């Protein structure tokens, strides 16, 4: 059986409103083939997973830490099984920073392809009750797993210094100290409970950006990253993804801001023996590249979305894609250390 003889996953249970970013490019570098084992590290709305299942008669494991995403995935799995496609989709509930444990518990094989979309799900952004968006009023939450410390907990209890550091380093906001000071002053009179309550205060303390970027964007990004330990999750996930690739396997990562892309770039440099810790003039750089690495990059510079996609889907504008291959003649047990 090949993909051409199977009902399309996207027809069995279409998902309205979800537009996967750089889908054509992801499929190009991921190159799913019949009989292969694939891993989607962030199921989200299922855009990549559906396309992978429709491209080849492969088996797909999909991870998500969001219970709502797992429910969407289980609905797709049930639809596939009702059309005789048992065992093609396996849903794994957890963060991709634990993908090695999740894959082992599910008895998954080494993967021929792994895709990591590091962006926030469109569903999380568009559903006001999830508290991610500064455009829609909702509870100040931002928790992907719906458990643990919320953004409201952080905003209402963290010190001014901690808030300033989070907003500056994770949000890359130049006016972080001013914003943090305003938050601490305002919360002494009334705690923050909603997204618009915080967004309006931030906008009042951040000068207008000539690019048209909403003044609350960077502060919300910083808080979301801190609440969900997103950068730590990415570092753990990248390291584990390299160990889970079968010989000849491809890893494709889509990031959405410079902090994420920097982590991906450095992980790929380490994996391919081009460690950025050394200057190209440092003799240690040449020594580190002496032996051929088990991995090679498939993309030189990061691949960016085309103008048409950015016009149709504005959320794609900041996307960057990097891809890497595990050389076919390397042992699957090889591990890349941080």
Short mmCIF file of C-alpha atoms in Angstrom, two decimals:
data_model
loop_
_atom_site.label_atom_id
_atom_site.label_comp_id
_atom_site.label_asym_id
_atom_site.label_seq_id
_atom_site.Cartn_x
_atom_site.Cartn_y
_atom_site.Cartn_z
CA UNK A 1 0.00 0.00 0.00
CA UNK A 2 1.23 3.50 -0.80
CA UNK A 3 0.02 6.99 0.00
CA UNK A 4 -1.91 7.25 -3.27
CA UNK A 5 -4.25 4.40 -2.21
CA UNK A 6 -5.06 5.86 1.22
CA UNK A 7 -7.87 8.31 2.10
CA UNK A 8 -6.41 11.72 2.90
CA UNK A 9 -6.07 12.47 6.61
CA UNK A 10 -6.92 16.10 5.85
CA UNK A 11 -10.24 14.97 4.34
CA UNK A 12 -11.13 12.53 7.11
CA UNK A 13 -11.05 15.23 9.77
CA UNK A 14 -10.27 18.67 8.35
CA UNK A 15 -9.09 21.27 10.84
CA UNK A 16 -10.48 24.71 10.09
CA UNK A 17 -8.50 27.82 10.94
CA UNK A 18 -5.06 26.22 11.30
CA UNK A 19 -2.41 27.20 8.76
CA UNK A 20 0.90 25.32 9.18
CA UNK A 21 3.86 27.59 8.49
CA UNK A 22 6.27 26.78 5.62
CA UNK A 23 4.50 23.47 4.99
CA UNK A 24 5.98 22.95 1.51
CA UNK A 25 9.50 23.56 2.78
CA UNK A 26 8.99 21.29 5.80
CA UNK A 27 7.82 18.44 3.57
CA UNK A 28 10.70 19.03 1.15
CA UNK A 29 13.40 18.62 3.79
CA UNK A 30 11.53 16.02 5.85
CA UNK A 31 10.92 13.94 2.70
CA UNK A 32 8.51 11.34 4.18
CA UNK A 33 8.54 7.98 2.37
CA UNK A 34 6.36 4.88 2.49
CA UNK A 35 7.18 2.61 5.41
CA UNK A 36 9.13 5.22 7.37
CA UNK A 37 8.67 6.26 11.00
CA UNK A 38 8.13 9.98 11.52
CA UNK A 39 7.86 12.20 14.61
CA UNK A 40 5.94 15.48 14.88
CA UNK A 41 7.17 17.06 18.11
CA UNK A 42 4.38 19.66 18.30
CA UNK A 43 1.05 18.33 17.01
CA UNK A 44 -0.81 21.59 17.74
CA UNK A 45 -3.58 21.82 15.17
CA UNK A 46 -2.24 18.82 13.28
CA UNK A 47 -1.23 20.66 10.12
CA UNK A 48 2.16 19.03 9.70
CA UNK A 49 0.93 15.63 10.89
CA UNK A 50 -1.92 15.53 8.37
CA UNK A 51 0.38 16.55 5.53
CA UNK A 52 2.98 13.93 6.49
CA UNK A 53 0.35 11.20 6.63
CA UNK A 54 -1.04 12.35 3.27
CA UNK A 55 2.39 12.46 1.61
CA UNK A 56 3.50 8.90 2.36
CA UNK A 57 2.19 5.60 3.76
CA UNK A 58 4.30 6.12 6.87
CA UNK A 59 3.71 5.75 10.60
CA UNK A 60 3.63 8.93 12.65
CA UNK A 61 4.17 9.60 16.34
CA UNK A 62 3.04 13.05 17.51
CA UNK A 63 3.84 14.83 20.77
CA UNK A 64 2.10 17.72 22.50
CA UNK A 65 2.06 19.04 26.05
CA UNK A 66 -1.35 20.68 25.55
CA UNK A 67 -4.29 18.40 26.50
CA UNK A 68 -6.48 20.12 23.89
CA UNK A 69 -3.99 19.23 21.14
CA UNK A 70 -3.90 15.62 22.30
CA UNK A 71 -7.70 15.51 22.08
CA UNK A 72 -7.54 16.83 18.49
CA UNK A 73 -4.92 14.22 17.65
CA UNK A 74 -6.93 11.39 19.16
CA UNK A 75 -9.94 12.44 17.08
CA UNK A 76 -7.78 12.24 13.94
CA UNK A 77 -6.39 8.88 15.02
CA UNK A 78 -9.94 7.53 15.50
CA UNK A 79 -10.94 8.82 12.06
CA UNK A 80 -7.94 7.10 10.47
CA UNK A 81 -8.72 3.84 12.23
CA UNK A 82 -12.34 3.98 11.12
CA UNK A 83 -11.02 3.99 7.54
CA UNK A 84 -8.75 0.99 8.02
CA UNK A 85 -5.59 2.93 8.86
CA UNK A 86 -4.94 1.40 12.27
CA UNK A 87 -1.58 2.19 13.86
CA UNK A 88 -0.61 5.03 11.53
CA UNK A 89 -0.90 7.77 14.18
CA UNK A 90 0.25 7.54 17.80
CA UNK A 91 -0.34 10.47 20.19
CA UNK A 92 2.16 11.07 23.01
CA UNK A 93 1.18 13.49 25.79
CA UNK A 94 4.10 15.51 27.14
CA UNK A 95 6.70 18.10 26.28
CA UNK A 96 9.12 17.48 23.43
CA UNK A 97 11.91 18.08 25.91
CA UNK A 98 11.04 14.57 27.14
CA UNK A 99 10.71 13.03 23.67
CA UNK A 100 13.27 10.28 24.34
CA UNK A 101 11.32 8.98 27.34
CA UNK A 102 7.99 9.35 25.52
CA UNK A 103 9.28 7.48 22.46
CA UNK A 104 10.75 4.71 24.59
CA UNK A 105 7.53 4.27 26.57
CA UNK A 106 5.61 4.01 23.28
CA UNK A 107 8.09 1.43 21.87
CA UNK A 108 8.73 3.74 18.94
CA UNK A 109 11.59 2.89 16.56
CA UNK A 110 14.40 5.22 15.52
CA UNK A 111 12.83 7.95 13.39
CA UNK A 112 13.47 8.60 9.72
CA UNK A 113 12.17 12.14 10.08
CA UNK A 114 11.53 14.53 12.97
CA UNK A 115 9.88 17.95 12.71
CA UNK A 116 9.88 20.54 15.49
CA UNK A 117 7.66 23.63 15.18
CA UNK A 118 8.76 25.92 18.01
CA UNK A 119 5.94 28.45 17.64
CA UNK A 120 2.85 28.84 19.76
CA UNK A 121 -0.17 26.99 18.38
CA UNK A 122 -2.72 29.10 16.51
CA UNK A 123 -5.36 27.56 18.74
CA UNK A 124 -3.61 28.80 21.86
CA UNK A 125 -3.30 32.30 20.42
CA UNK A 126 -6.85 32.48 19.09
CA UNK A 127 -8.66 31.06 22.13
CA UNK A 128 -8.99 33.97 24.55
CA UNK A 129 -9.53 31.66 27.53
CA UNK A 130 -5.98 30.28 27.15
CA UNK A 131 -4.57 33.70 28.03
CA UNK A 132 -1.79 33.87 25.42
CA UNK A 133 -3.06 36.76 23.33
CA UNK A 134 -2.76 40.47 24.00
CA UNK A 135 -5.46 41.10 21.38
CA UNK A 136 -8.25 39.11 23.03
CA UNK A 137 -9.28 39.55 26.64
CA UNK A 138 -9.00 36.46 28.78
CA UNK A 139 -7.48 35.17 32.00
CA UNK A 140 -3.76 35.90 32.28
CA UNK A 141 -2.71 32.26 31.98
CA UNK A 142 -0.30 31.26 29.15
CA UNK A 143 0.25 27.70 30.43
CA UNK A 144 0.62 25.23 27.58
CA UNK A 145 0.07 22.27 29.90
CA UNK A 146 -2.78 23.93 31.85
CA UNK A 147 -0.90 23.25 35.08
CA UNK A 148 1.78 24.90 37.21
CA UNK A 149 2.54 28.59 37.64
CA UNK A 150 0.48 30.88 35.42
CA UNK A 151 1.46 34.22 33.92
CA UNK A 152 -0.74 35.92 36.52
CA UNK A 153 1.17 34.18 39.31
CA UNK A 154 4.44 35.38 37.81
CA UNK A 155 3.32 38.96 37.16
CA UNK A 156 1.79 39.37 40.61
CA UNK A 157 4.56 37.83 42.72
CA UNK A 158 7.92 38.16 40.95
CA UNK A 159 10.28 40.93 42.01
CA UNK A 160 10.79 43.97 39.81
CA UNK A 161 14.29 42.73 38.96
CA UNK A 162 13.06 39.25 37.96
CA UNK A 163 10.30 40.70 35.80
CA UNK A 164 12.74 43.10 34.13
CA UNK A 165 15.16 40.26 33.38
CA UNK A 166 12.40 38.03 31.94
CA UNK A 167 11.01 40.79 29.73
CA UNK A 168 14.49 41.90 28.62
CA UNK A 169 16.17 38.55 27.96
CA UNK A 170 13.20 36.46 26.84
CA UNK A 171 11.09 39.22 25.31
CA UNK A 172 14.02 41.24 23.95
CA UNK A 173 12.19 44.36 25.07
CA UNK A 174 14.44 47.45 25.31
CA UNK A 175 12.11 49.12 27.80
CA UNK A 176 11.91 46.13 30.12
CA UNK A 177 12.85 48.00 33.30
CA UNK A 178 10.21 50.65 32.69
CA UNK A 179 7.58 47.97 32.08
CA UNK A 180 8.58 45.96 35.16
CA UNK A 181 8.46 49.07 37.35
CA UNK A 182 4.98 49.93 36.05
CA UNK A 183 3.76 46.38 36.69
CA UNK A 184 4.96 46.40 40.30
CA UNK A 185 3.41 49.82 40.94
CA UNK A 186 0.06 48.83 39.42
CA UNK A 187 -0.22 45.46 41.14
CA UNK A 188 0.15 47.09 44.55
CA UNK A 189 -3.29 48.61 43.96
CA UNK A 190 -4.93 45.76 42.03
CA UNK A 191 -3.56 42.35 40.99
CA UNK A 192 -3.38 41.48 37.31
CA UNK A 193 -5.98 38.93 36.25
CA UNK A 194 -6.62 39.48 32.53
CA UNK A 195 -4.57 39.77 29.36
CA UNK A 196 -5.94 43.15 28.29
CA UNK A 197 -5.33 44.59 31.75
CA UNK A 198 -1.63 43.80 31.35
CA UNK A 199 -1.46 44.63 27.65
CA UNK A 200 -2.87 48.11 28.15
CA UNK A 201 -0.38 48.89 30.91
CA UNK A 202 2.53 47.66 28.80
CA UNK A 203 1.44 49.67 25.76
CA UNK A 204 1.26 52.79 27.92
CA UNK A 205 4.91 52.31 28.89
CA UNK A 206 6.46 51.28 25.55
CA UNK A 207 7.02 53.91 22.82
CA UNK A 208 5.26 53.37 19.51
CA UNK A 209 7.18 51.04 17.19
CA UNK A 210 7.43 52.39 13.64
CA UNK A 211 7.29 48.81 12.33
CA UNK A 212 3.72 48.55 13.57
CA UNK A 213 4.57 45.88 16.16
CA UNK A 214 2.10 45.95 19.02
CA UNK A 215 3.78 47.38 22.13
CA UNK A 216 2.73 44.39 24.22
CA UNK A 217 4.25 41.79 21.89
CA UNK A 218 7.68 41.46 23.44
CA UNK A 219 6.52 41.52 27.06
CA UNK A 220 3.95 38.79 26.38
CA UNK A 221 6.60 36.74 24.57
CA UNK A 222 8.96 37.01 27.52
CA UNK A 223 6.34 35.99 30.07
CA UNK A 224 5.15 33.06 27.92
CA UNK A 225 8.68 31.74 27.51
CA UNK A 226 9.29 31.97 31.26
CA UNK A 227 5.97 30.34 32.23
CA UNK A 228 6.57 27.35 29.94
CA UNK A 229 10.39 27.10 30.20
CA UNK A 230 10.39 27.19 26.41
CA UNK A 231 14.12 27.71 25.90
CA UNK A 232 15.03 24.88 28.27
CA UNK A 233 12.49 22.67 26.51
CA UNK A 234 14.04 23.51 23.13
CA UNK A 235 17.58 22.73 24.29
CA UNK A 236 16.51 19.38 25.74
CA UNK A 237 14.42 18.57 22.68
CA UNK A 238 17.16 19.33 20.16
CA UNK A 239 19.68 17.16 21.99
CA UNK A 240 17.26 14.23 22.22
CA UNK A 241 16.06 14.57 18.62
CA UNK A 242 19.60 13.99 17.39
CA UNK A 243 19.83 10.73 19.35
CA UNK A 244 16.46 9.50 18.01
CA UNK A 245 17.28 9.89 14.32
CA UNK A 246 17.85 6.71 12.34
CA UNK A 247 20.79 6.63 9.89
CA UNK A 248 19.70 8.76 6.94
CA UNK A 249 17.09 10.49 9.14
CA UNK A 250 16.18 14.16 8.72
CA UNK A 251 15.54 16.76 11.42
CA UNK A 252 13.58 19.87 10.42
CA UNK A 253 13.11 22.76 12.88
CA UNK A 254 10.95 25.85 12.39
CA UNK A 255 11.59 28.72 14.81
CA UNK A 256 9.88 32.08 15.17
CA UNK A 257 12.24 34.47 16.94
CA UNK A 258 15.96 34.99 17.31
CA UNK A 259 16.26 33.30 20.71
CA UNK A 260 14.85 30.06 19.31
CA UNK A 261 16.79 30.21 16.06
CA UNK A 262 20.04 30.85 17.93
CA UNK A 263 19.56 27.66 19.95
CA UNK A 264 18.83 25.66 16.79
CA UNK A 265 21.81 27.10 14.95
CA UNK A 266 24.18 26.30 17.82
CA UNK A 267 22.82 22.77 18.24
CA UNK A 268 23.34 22.12 14.53
CA UNK A 269 26.85 23.55 14.69
CA UNK A 270 27.76 21.25 17.57
CA UNK A 271 26.21 18.25 15.84
CA UNK A 272 28.11 18.88 12.60
CA UNK A 273 31.43 19.66 14.29
CA UNK A 274 31.32 23.40 13.62
CA UNK A 275 31.17 24.52 17.24
CA UNK A 276 30.58 28.26 17.42
CA UNK A 277 32.46 28.37 20.73
CA UNK A 278 35.70 28.63 18.74
CA UNK A 279 36.71 31.45 16.43
CA UNK A 280 37.55 30.27 12.92
CA UNK A 281 41.08 31.56 13.64
CA UNK A 282 41.41 29.39 16.77
CA UNK A 283 43.42 26.16 16.11
CA UNK A 284 40.89 24.26 18.23
CA UNK A 285 38.24 24.98 15.58
CA UNK A 286 40.21 23.00 12.98
CA UNK A 287 40.86 20.21 15.47
CA UNK A 288 37.14 19.92 16.27
CA UNK A 289 36.41 19.41 12.56
CA UNK A 290 39.07 16.77 11.99
CA UNK A 291 36.78 13.74 12.08
CA UNK A 292 33.69 13.63 9.91
CA UNK A 293 30.57 14.27 11.96
CA UNK A 294 27.62 11.90 12.02
CA UNK A 295 25.46 14.82 10.86
CA UNK A 296 25.43 17.35 8.06
CA UNK A 297 23.21 20.36 7.49
CA UNK A 298 20.74 20.38 4.62
CA UNK A 299 20.25 24.15 4.79
CA UNK A 300 23.06 26.69 4.61
CA UNK A 301 21.47 29.79 6.03
CA UNK A 302 18.05 29.57 7.59
CA UNK A 303 15.28 29.22 4.98
CA UNK A 304 12.66 31.97 5.12
CA UNK A 305 9.02 31.88 3.94
CA UNK A 306 8.11 33.39 0.59
CA UNK A 307 6.36 36.72 0.11
CA UNK A 308 3.10 35.06 -0.89
CA UNK A 309 2.91 32.97 2.29
CA UNK A 310 3.73 35.98 4.47
CA UNK A 311 0.96 37.95 2.80
CA UNK A 312 -1.59 35.16 3.25
CA UNK A 313 -0.43 34.15 6.74
CA UNK A 314 1.19 37.08 8.61
CA UNK A 315 2.27 34.74 11.42
CA UNK A 316 4.79 33.22 9.01
CA UNK A 317 6.77 36.46 8.64
CA UNK A 318 9.29 35.73 11.39
CA UNK A 319 9.67 32.00 10.64
CA UNK A 320 13.07 30.41 9.97
CA UNK A 321 13.66 26.80 8.95
CA UNK A 322 16.83 24.76 9.45
CA UNK A 323 17.30 21.11 8.50
CA UNK A 324 19.91 18.48 9.28
CA UNK A 325 20.65 14.92 8.09
CA UNK A 326 22.10 11.99 9.99
CA UNK A 327 24.57 10.39 7.62
CA UNK A 328 23.36 6.97 6.39
CA UNK A 329 26.55 5.16 7.43
CA UNK A 330 26.46 6.18 11.11
CA UNK A 331 25.40 3.97 14.00
CA UNK A 332 21.95 4.79 15.44
CA UNK A 333 23.26 4.62 19.00
CA UNK A 334 25.57 7.66 18.52
CA UNK A 335 24.79 10.43 21.00
CA UNK A 336 25.57 14.13 20.64
CA UNK A 337 26.41 15.80 23.94
CA UNK A 338 25.64 19.38 24.85
#
